[in-house]
């Protein structure tokens, strides 16, 4: 049992997937609680502080990609099935399904000790596409503050994806350096 728990596939693939499933279920159950909804940004920012700790950044990225992918896919499928968890528009339900699958592929790619650069780039492109949709939806509603935030987040995601991609092609790093950058 101990060897199984210390197995790399368990720690980098299966445990994050199971935690993401539990997190998405908890999200659906708790999203209607007013206190949590009011402080959702604070909770997200506190969880995001882990990305600044190099020792857990890699595992958090995998967990984040699985969780986001599962959330996107379940929202799209719930919309197609007419379930109350859905509520997406016609374009969004197709886009969110594609984005969800991209996130899951990214998480699977990152589930290695030395993840390939394309996995992180794919996650950033996925986030950029999500924020492009977010920006357009708020532009249609004339919410300019959200449009500016969406443009900034979209630009940051695409910029990060491009820099990771270009650095990987022009300056191949040693495997130890790749893990530090994540």
Coordinates of C-alpha atoms in Angstrom, one line a residue:
X1 CA 0.0 0.0 0.0
X2 CA 2.8 2.4 0.9
X3 CA 4.6 1.8 -2.5
X4 CA 1.3 2.4 -4.3
X5 CA 0.8 5.8 -2.5
X6 CA 4.4 6.8 -3.3
X7 CA 3.9 5.8 -6.9
X8 CA 4.5 8.8 -9.3
X9 CA 1.4 8.0 -11.4
X10 CA -0.7 8.0 -8.3
X11 CA 0.7 11.4 -7.0
X12 CA 0.8 13.2 -10.4
X13 CA -2.3 11.8 -12.2
X14 CA -4.8 9.9 -10.1
X15 CA -4.8 11.8 -6.8
X16 CA -5.2 15.2 -8.6
X17 CA -8.0 13.8 -10.7
X18 CA -9.9 12.5 -7.7
X19 CA -9.3 15.7 -5.8
X20 CA -10.6 17.7 -8.8
X21 CA -13.7 15.5 -9.0
X22 CA -14.4 16.2 -5.3
X23 CA -13.7 19.9 -5.7
X24 CA -16.1 20.2 -8.7
X25 CA -18.8 18.4 -6.7
X26 CA -18.2 20.7 -3.7
X27 CA -18.3 23.7 -6.0
X28 CA -21.7 22.7 -7.4
X29 CA -23.1 22.1 -3.8
X30 CA -21.6 25.2 -2.3
X31 CA -22.0 27.8 -5.1
X32 CA -25.5 28.8 -3.9
X33 CA -24.3 29.6 -0.3
X34 CA -24.4 33.4 -0.1
X35 CA -21.4 33.8 2.2
X36 CA -19.2 31.7 0.0
X37 CA -20.4 33.4 -3.2
X38 CA -19.7 36.8 -1.6
X39 CA -16.1 35.7 -0.7
X40 CA -15.4 33.5 -3.7
X41 CA -12.7 35.8 -5.0
X42 CA -10.9 35.8 -1.7
X43 CA -11.0 32.0 -1.4
X44 CA -9.7 31.7 -5.0
X45 CA -6.9 34.2 -4.3
X46 CA -5.9 32.3 -1.1
X47 CA -5.8 29.0 -3.0
X48 CA -3.8 30.7 -5.8
X49 CA -1.1 31.6 -3.3
X50 CA 0.1 28.1 -3.6
X51 CA 1.3 28.8 -7.2
X52 CA 4.1 31.0 -5.7
X53 CA 5.5 28.0 -3.7
X54 CA 7.8 26.1 -6.1
X55 CA 7.4 22.8 -4.2
X56 CA 3.6 22.6 -4.9
X57 CA 3.2 24.6 -8.1
X58 CA 3.4 21.6 -10.4
X59 CA 0.8 19.6 -8.5
X60 CA -1.5 22.6 -8.2
X61 CA -1.3 23.2 -12.0
X62 CA -2.4 19.6 -12.6
X63 CA -5.2 19.9 -10.0
X64 CA -6.3 23.2 -11.5
X65 CA -6.3 21.8 -15.1
X66 CA -8.3 18.7 -14.1
X67 CA -10.8 20.8 -12.0
X68 CA -11.3 23.4 -14.7
X69 CA -11.7 20.8 -17.4
X70 CA -14.2 18.8 -15.4
X71 CA -16.2 22.0 -14.6
X72 CA -16.3 23.1 -18.2
X73 CA -17.3 19.6 -19.4
X74 CA -20.0 19.1 -16.8
X75 CA -21.5 22.6 -17.5
X76 CA -21.7 21.9 -21.2
X77 CA -23.2 18.4 -20.8
X78 CA -25.7 19.7 -18.2
X79 CA -26.8 22.4 -20.6
X80 CA -27.3 19.9 -23.4
X81 CA -29.3 17.7 -21.1
X82 CA -31.4 20.6 -19.8
X83 CA -30.2 20.1 -16.2
X84 CA -30.3 23.0 -13.7
X85 CA -26.5 22.9 -13.4
X86 CA -26.2 24.1 -17.1
X87 CA -27.4 27.4 -18.2
X88 CA -24.9 28.1 -21.0
X89 CA -25.7 29.7 -24.3
X90 CA -25.6 27.9 -27.6
X91 CA -22.1 28.9 -28.5
X92 CA -20.8 28.6 -24.9
X93 CA -21.9 25.0 -24.5
X94 CA -19.8 23.9 -27.5
X95 CA -16.9 26.2 -26.5
X96 CA -16.9 25.0 -22.9
X97 CA -16.9 21.4 -24.0
X98 CA -13.8 22.0 -26.2
X99 CA -12.1 24.0 -23.5
X100 CA -12.8 21.3 -20.9
X101 CA -11.3 18.6 -23.1
X102 CA -8.3 20.9 -23.7
X103 CA -7.8 21.3 -20.0
X104 CA -8.0 17.5 -19.3
X105 CA -5.5 16.8 -22.1
X106 CA -3.2 19.5 -20.6
X107 CA -3.5 17.9 -17.1
X108 CA -2.7 14.5 -18.5
X109 CA 0.4 16.0 -20.2
X110 CA 1.5 17.7 -17.0
X111 CA 1.1 14.5 -15.0
X112 CA 4.7 13.6 -15.4
X113 CA 7.7 14.4 -13.3
X114 CA 9.2 16.3 -16.3
X115 CA 6.1 17.7 -18.0
X116 CA 6.4 18.8 -21.7
X117 CA 6.2 22.5 -22.5
X118 CA 3.1 22.0 -24.7
X119 CA 1.0 21.0 -21.7
X120 CA 1.5 24.3 -19.9
X121 CA 1.0 26.2 -23.2
X122 CA -2.2 24.3 -23.9
X123 CA -3.6 25.3 -20.5
X124 CA -2.7 28.9 -21.1
X125 CA -4.3 28.9 -24.6
X126 CA -7.4 27.4 -23.1
X127 CA -7.5 30.1 -20.4
X128 CA -7.0 32.7 -23.1
X129 CA -9.9 31.4 -25.2
X130 CA -12.1 31.3 -22.0
X131 CA -11.3 34.9 -21.3
X132 CA -11.9 35.9 -24.9
X133 CA -15.4 34.5 -24.5
X134 CA -15.8 36.2 -21.1
X135 CA -14.7 39.6 -22.7
X136 CA -17.1 39.3 -25.6
X137 CA -20.0 38.3 -23.3
X138 CA -19.4 41.3 -21.1
X139 CA -18.9 43.6 -24.1
X140 CA -22.4 42.6 -25.3
X141 CA -23.7 43.7 -21.9
X142 CA -21.7 46.9 -21.9
X143 CA -19.8 46.0 -18.7
X144 CA -16.6 47.9 -19.5
X145 CA -14.8 47.0 -16.3
X146 CA -15.2 43.3 -16.9
X147 CA -14.2 43.9 -20.6
X148 CA -10.9 45.5 -19.5
X149 CA -10.3 42.7 -17.0
X150 CA -11.0 40.1 -19.6
X151 CA -8.7 41.7 -22.1
X152 CA -5.9 41.8 -19.6
X153 CA -6.4 38.2 -18.5
X154 CA -6.7 37.0 -22.1
X155 CA -3.6 38.9 -23.1
X156 CA -1.6 37.5 -20.1
X157 CA -2.7 33.9 -20.9
X158 CA -1.8 34.1 -24.6
X159 CA 1.5 35.9 -23.8
X160 CA 2.5 33.2 -21.3
X161 CA 1.6 30.5 -23.8
X162 CA 3.6 32.2 -26.5
X163 CA 6.7 32.7 -24.3
X164 CA 6.7 29.2 -23.0
X165 CA 6.3 27.9 -26.6
X166 CA 9.0 30.1 -28.0
X167 CA 11.5 29.4 -25.2
X168 CA 10.9 25.7 -25.6
X169 CA 11.7 25.8 -29.3
X170 CA 14.7 28.1 -29.2
X171 CA 16.3 27.4 -25.9
X172 CA 15.7 23.8 -24.8
X173 CA 16.3 23.6 -21.1
X174 CA 17.7 20.8 -19.0
X175 CA 14.9 18.7 -17.4
X176 CA 15.7 20.2 -13.9
X177 CA 15.1 23.7 -15.2
X178 CA 11.8 22.9 -16.8
X179 CA 10.3 21.7 -13.5
X180 CA 11.6 24.9 -11.7
X181 CA 9.8 27.1 -14.3
X182 CA 6.4 25.4 -13.7

